[in-house]
Amino acid sequence: MTTMGLILEGGALRGQYTAGVLDAFLEAGVEFPYIVAVSAGASVGCSFVSGQWGRNKEIMDRYRRDSRYAGLRSWFETGSLFGMDFLFDEIPHRLVPFDFAAYQRNPARFVTVCTDCETGKALYFDKENEDSLSVLRASSSMPFVSPMVPYKGRLLLDGALTDSLPWHRAVDEGYSRNVVILTRPLGYRKKPSRWSPARWVYRRFPHLIEAIQTRWSQYNASLEAIEEAERDGRAVVIRPRIDRKVGRTERSLKKLTQLYEDGLSDGRAAILAKNLSVR
């Protein structure tokens, strides 16, 4: 068990990089007492918590080309570009079973970030007290291409809208040193969108509109805090060294496999370099 927290960025299918890094950690028996994850980071991170090596890659290999996984057919039939019922019901319960018992048995705190559409603020859900699949679904529900997820009297969307890189959350929880897995290469910064349909799509949710329009600035500010911590030795940052040009809805299994293998290699390298503070 390390003495550091673990922070997992989202990025939709770029999360295959994170899946590779986490499988390297599982191989080496690296564990964390605290994990805070966003969107795709939470979706792949739960299999790390349950100890299921290779599960995320198996899902990708078997089902990425399945029309139920993602695509226009899913959008027309379900209102979501990604097939949320398929991803968060059929796959974990039947097709590639998720080990719910091992997930709950793991003593690590696993915190998933979501966005409250009414307040435009981040919400943090701990696995000990929540319906994890509902929370994971909400955190992965991207604006414009997914419906809001009702949960405990709230309407939720993608956690990346309000806390894409929850460094400050981990610090506030008592973890001043953290491992951070990013899905963008060194030097990446978000730019403000020239145009957004948020004002029309979410006109009943002014705080959500503000969160969408300012996401780029909160992302960049968090990234700068992480890079400062990396320079000071308070963060071990693992990020893609090669830009595979993988899109959020990437269909190329070759690219996705390369990205996963990049993560596996980089995770192993971080362990060999003894960059992880282990008790």
PDB file of N, CA and C in Angstrom, residues 184-220:
ATOM      1  N   ARG A 184      -3.565  13.021 -21.582  1.00  0.00           N
ATOM      2  CA  ARG A 184      -3.022  13.924 -22.604  1.00  0.00           C
ATOM      3  C   ARG A 184      -1.513  14.044 -22.410  1.00  0.00           C
ATOM      4  N   PRO A 185      -0.747  14.238 -23.481  1.00  0.00           N
ATOM      5  CA  PRO A 185       0.706  14.346 -23.356  1.00  0.00           C
ATOM      6  C   PRO A 185       1.141  15.659 -22.711  1.00  0.00           C
ATOM      7  N   LEU A 186       2.410  15.720 -22.334  1.00  0.00           N
ATOM      8  CA  LEU A 186       2.991  16.905 -21.717  1.00  0.00           C
ATOM      9  C   LEU A 186       2.818  18.118 -22.633  1.00  0.00           C
ATOM     10  N   GLY A 187       2.441  19.247 -22.041  1.00  0.00           N
ATOM     11  CA  GLY A 187       2.282  20.481 -22.804  1.00  0.00           C
ATOM     12  C   GLY A 187       0.863  20.767 -23.244  1.00  0.00           C
ATOM     13  N   TYR A 188      -0.042  19.798 -23.083  1.00  0.00           N
ATOM     14  CA  TYR A 188      -1.430  20.012 -23.516  1.00  0.00           C
ATOM     15  C   TYR A 188      -2.114  21.051 -22.625  1.00  0.00           C
ATOM     16  N   ARG A 189      -2.892  21.921 -23.257  1.00  0.00           N
ATOM     17  CA  ARG A 189      -3.774  22.849 -22.560  1.00  0.00           C
ATOM     18  C   ARG A 189      -5.094  22.934 -23.315  1.00  0.00           C
ATOM     19  N   LYS A 190      -6.172  23.072 -22.576  1.00  0.00           N
ATOM     20  CA  LYS A 190      -7.467  23.267 -23.218  1.00  0.00           C
ATOM     21  C   LYS A 190      -7.609  24.713 -23.672  1.00  0.00           C
ATOM     22  N   LYS A 191      -8.352  24.883 -24.754  1.00  0.00           N
ATOM     23  CA  LYS A 191      -8.645  26.220 -25.260  1.00  0.00           C
ATOM     24  C   LYS A 191     -10.144  26.489 -25.135  1.00  0.00           C
ATOM     25  N   PRO A 192     -10.512  27.744 -24.948  1.00  0.00           N
ATOM     26  CA  PRO A 192     -11.949  28.049 -24.871  1.00  0.00           C
ATOM     27  C   PRO A 192     -12.633  27.746 -26.195  1.00  0.00           C
ATOM     28  N   SER A 193     -13.844  27.237 -26.099  1.00  0.00           N
ATOM     29  CA  SER A 193     -14.611  26.927 -27.307  1.00  0.00           C
ATOM     30  C   SER A 193     -15.070  28.221 -27.974  1.00  0.00           C
ATOM     31  N   ARG A 194     -14.992  28.231 -29.291  1.00  0.00           N
ATOM     32  CA  ARG A 194     -15.461  29.410 -30.021  1.00  0.00           C
ATOM     33  C   ARG A 194     -16.986  29.498 -30.019  1.00  0.00           C
ATOM     34  N   TRP A 195     -17.609  28.331 -29.952  1.00  0.00           N
ATOM     35  CA  TRP A 195     -19.078  28.312 -29.950  1.00  0.00           C
ATOM     36  C   TRP A 195     -19.548  27.084 -29.199  1.00  0.00           C
ATOM     37  N   SER A 196     -20.587  27.234 -28.410  1.00  0.00           N
ATOM     38  CA  SER A 196     -21.142  26.109 -27.656  1.00  0.00           C
ATOM     39  C   SER A 196     -22.661  26.190 -27.687  1.00  0.00           C
ATOM     40  N   PRO A 197     -23.333  25.043 -27.867  1.00  0.00           N
ATOM     41  CA  PRO A 197     -24.796  25.041 -27.846  1.00  0.00           C
ATOM     42  C   PRO A 197     -25.369  25.022 -26.436  1.00  0.00           C
ATOM     43  N   ALA A 198     -24.528  25.194 -25.413  1.00  0.00           N
ATOM     44  CA  ALA A 198     -24.984  25.049 -24.030  1.00  0.00           C
ATOM     45  C   ALA A 198     -26.160  25.962 -23.696  1.00  0.00           C
ATOM     46  N   ARG A 199     -26.128  27.202 -24.195  1.00  0.00           N
ATOM     47  CA  ARG A 199     -27.192  28.159 -23.857  1.00  0.00           C
ATOM     48  C   ARG A 199     -28.554  27.722 -24.375  1.00  0.00           C
ATOM     49  N   TRP A 200     -28.555  26.935 -25.428  1.00  0.00           N
ATOM     50  CA  TRP A 200     -29.821  26.460 -25.984  1.00  0.00           C
ATOM     51  C   TRP A 200     -30.202  25.094 -25.396  1.00  0.00           C
ATOM     52  N   VAL A 201     -29.242  24.219 -25.272  1.00  0.00           N
ATOM     53  CA  VAL A 201     -29.533  22.863 -24.793  1.00  0.00           C
ATOM     54  C   VAL A 201     -29.875  22.870 -23.305  1.00  0.00           C
ATOM     55  N   TYR A 202     -29.170  23.698 -22.535  1.00  0.00           N
ATOM     56  CA  TYR A 202     -29.335  23.680 -21.076  1.00  0.00           C
ATOM     57  C   TYR A 202     -29.846  25.018 -20.544  1.00  0.00           C
ATOM     58  N   ARG A 203     -30.743  25.649 -21.263  1.00  0.00           N
ATOM     59  CA  ARG A 203     -31.199  26.987 -20.884  1.00  0.00           C
ATOM     60  C   ARG A 203     -31.868  27.019 -19.509  1.00  0.00           C
ATOM     61  N   ARG A 204     -32.362  25.869 -19.029  1.00  0.00           N
ATOM     62  CA  ARG A 204     -32.978  25.809 -17.704  1.00  0.00           C
ATOM     63  C   ARG A 204     -31.937  25.636 -16.594  1.00  0.00           C
ATOM     64  N   PHE A 205     -30.671  25.508 -16.973  1.00  0.00           N
ATOM     65  CA  PHE A 205     -29.619  25.218 -15.999  1.00  0.00           C
ATOM     66  C   PHE A 205     -28.471  26.223 -16.145  1.00  0.00           C
ATOM     67  N   PRO A 206     -28.679  27.456 -15.700  1.00  0.00           N
ATOM     68  CA  PRO A 206     -27.659  28.506 -15.922  1.00  0.00           C
ATOM     69  C   PRO A 206     -26.308  28.187 -15.284  1.00  0.00           C
ATOM     70  N   HIS A 207     -26.309  27.528 -14.135  1.00  0.00           N
ATOM     71  CA  HIS A 207     -25.032  27.216 -13.484  1.00  0.00           C
ATOM     72  C   HIS A 207     -24.274  26.136 -14.256  1.00  0.00           C
ATOM     73  N   LEU A 208     -25.009  25.224 -14.868  1.00  0.00           N
ATOM     74  CA  LEU A 208     -24.374  24.210 -15.703  1.00  0.00           C
ATOM     75  C   LEU A 208     -23.765  24.859 -16.943  1.00  0.00           C
ATOM     76  N   ILE A 209     -24.476  25.806 -17.539  1.00  0.00           N
ATOM     77  CA  ILE A 209     -23.948  26.528 -18.699  1.00  0.00           C
ATOM     78  C   ILE A 209     -22.622  27.194 -18.342  1.00  0.00           C
ATOM     79  N   GLU A 210     -22.583  27.842 -17.184  1.00  0.00           N
ATOM     80  CA  GLU A 210     -21.352  28.509 -16.760  1.00  0.00           C
ATOM     81  C   GLU A 210     -20.218  27.494 -16.588  1.00  0.00           C
ATOM     82  N   ALA A 211     -20.535  26.328 -16.010  1.00  0.00           N
ATOM     83  CA  ALA A 211     -19.508  25.296 -15.814  1.00  0.00           C
ATOM     84  C   ALA A 211     -18.956  24.812 -17.151  1.00  0.00           C
ATOM     85  N   ILE A 212     -19.831  24.625 -18.127  1.00  0.00           N
ATOM     86  CA  ILE A 212     -19.398  24.172 -19.451  1.00  0.00           C
ATOM     87  C   ILE A 212     -18.512  25.222 -20.114  1.00  0.00           C
ATOM     88  N   GLN A 213     -18.918  26.485 -19.994  1.00  0.00           N
ATOM     89  CA  GLN A 213     -18.178  27.552 -20.668  1.00  0.00           C
ATOM     90  C   GLN A 213     -16.834  27.857 -20.016  1.00  0.00           C
ATOM     91  N   THR A 214     -16.689  27.533 -18.746  1.00  0.00           N
ATOM     92  CA  THR A 214     -15.431  27.827 -18.045  1.00  0.00           C
ATOM     93  C   THR A 214     -14.600  26.577 -17.777  1.00  0.00           C
ATOM     94  N   ARG A 215     -15.024  25.450 -18.329  1.00  0.00           N
ATOM     95  CA  ARG A 215     -14.302  24.209 -18.047  1.00  0.00           C
ATOM     96  C   ARG A 215     -12.830  24.305 -18.436  1.00  0.00           C
ATOM     97  N   TRP A 216     -12.568  24.946 -19.563  1.00  0.00           N
ATOM     98  CA  TRP A 216     -11.186  25.030 -20.037  1.00  0.00           C
ATOM     99  C   TRP A 216     -10.273  25.690 -19.008  1.00  0.00           C
ATOM    100  N   SER A 217     -10.785  26.722 -18.327  1.00  0.00           N
ATOM    101  CA  SER A 217      -9.942  27.446 -17.380  1.00  0.00           C
ATOM    102  C   SER A 217      -9.711  26.641 -16.103  1.00  0.00           C
ATOM    103  N   GLN A 218     -10.760  25.946 -15.615  1.00  0.00           N
ATOM    104  CA  GLN A 218     -10.566  25.146 -14.403  1.00  0.00           C
ATOM    105  C   GLN A 218      -9.662  23.955 -14.686  1.00  0.00           C
ATOM    106  N   TYR A 219      -9.750  23.394 -15.890  1.00  0.00           N
ATOM    107  CA  TYR A 219      -8.866  22.289 -16.266  1.00  0.00           C
ATOM    108  C   TYR A 219      -7.413  22.764 -16.274  1.00  0.00           C
ATOM    109  N   ASN A 220      -7.156  23.867 -16.955  1.00  0.00           N
ATOM    110  CA  ASN A 220      -5.785  24.365 -17.071  1.00  0.00           C
ATOM    111  C   ASN A 220      -5.212  24.767 -15.717  1.00  0.00           C
TER     112      ASN A 220
END
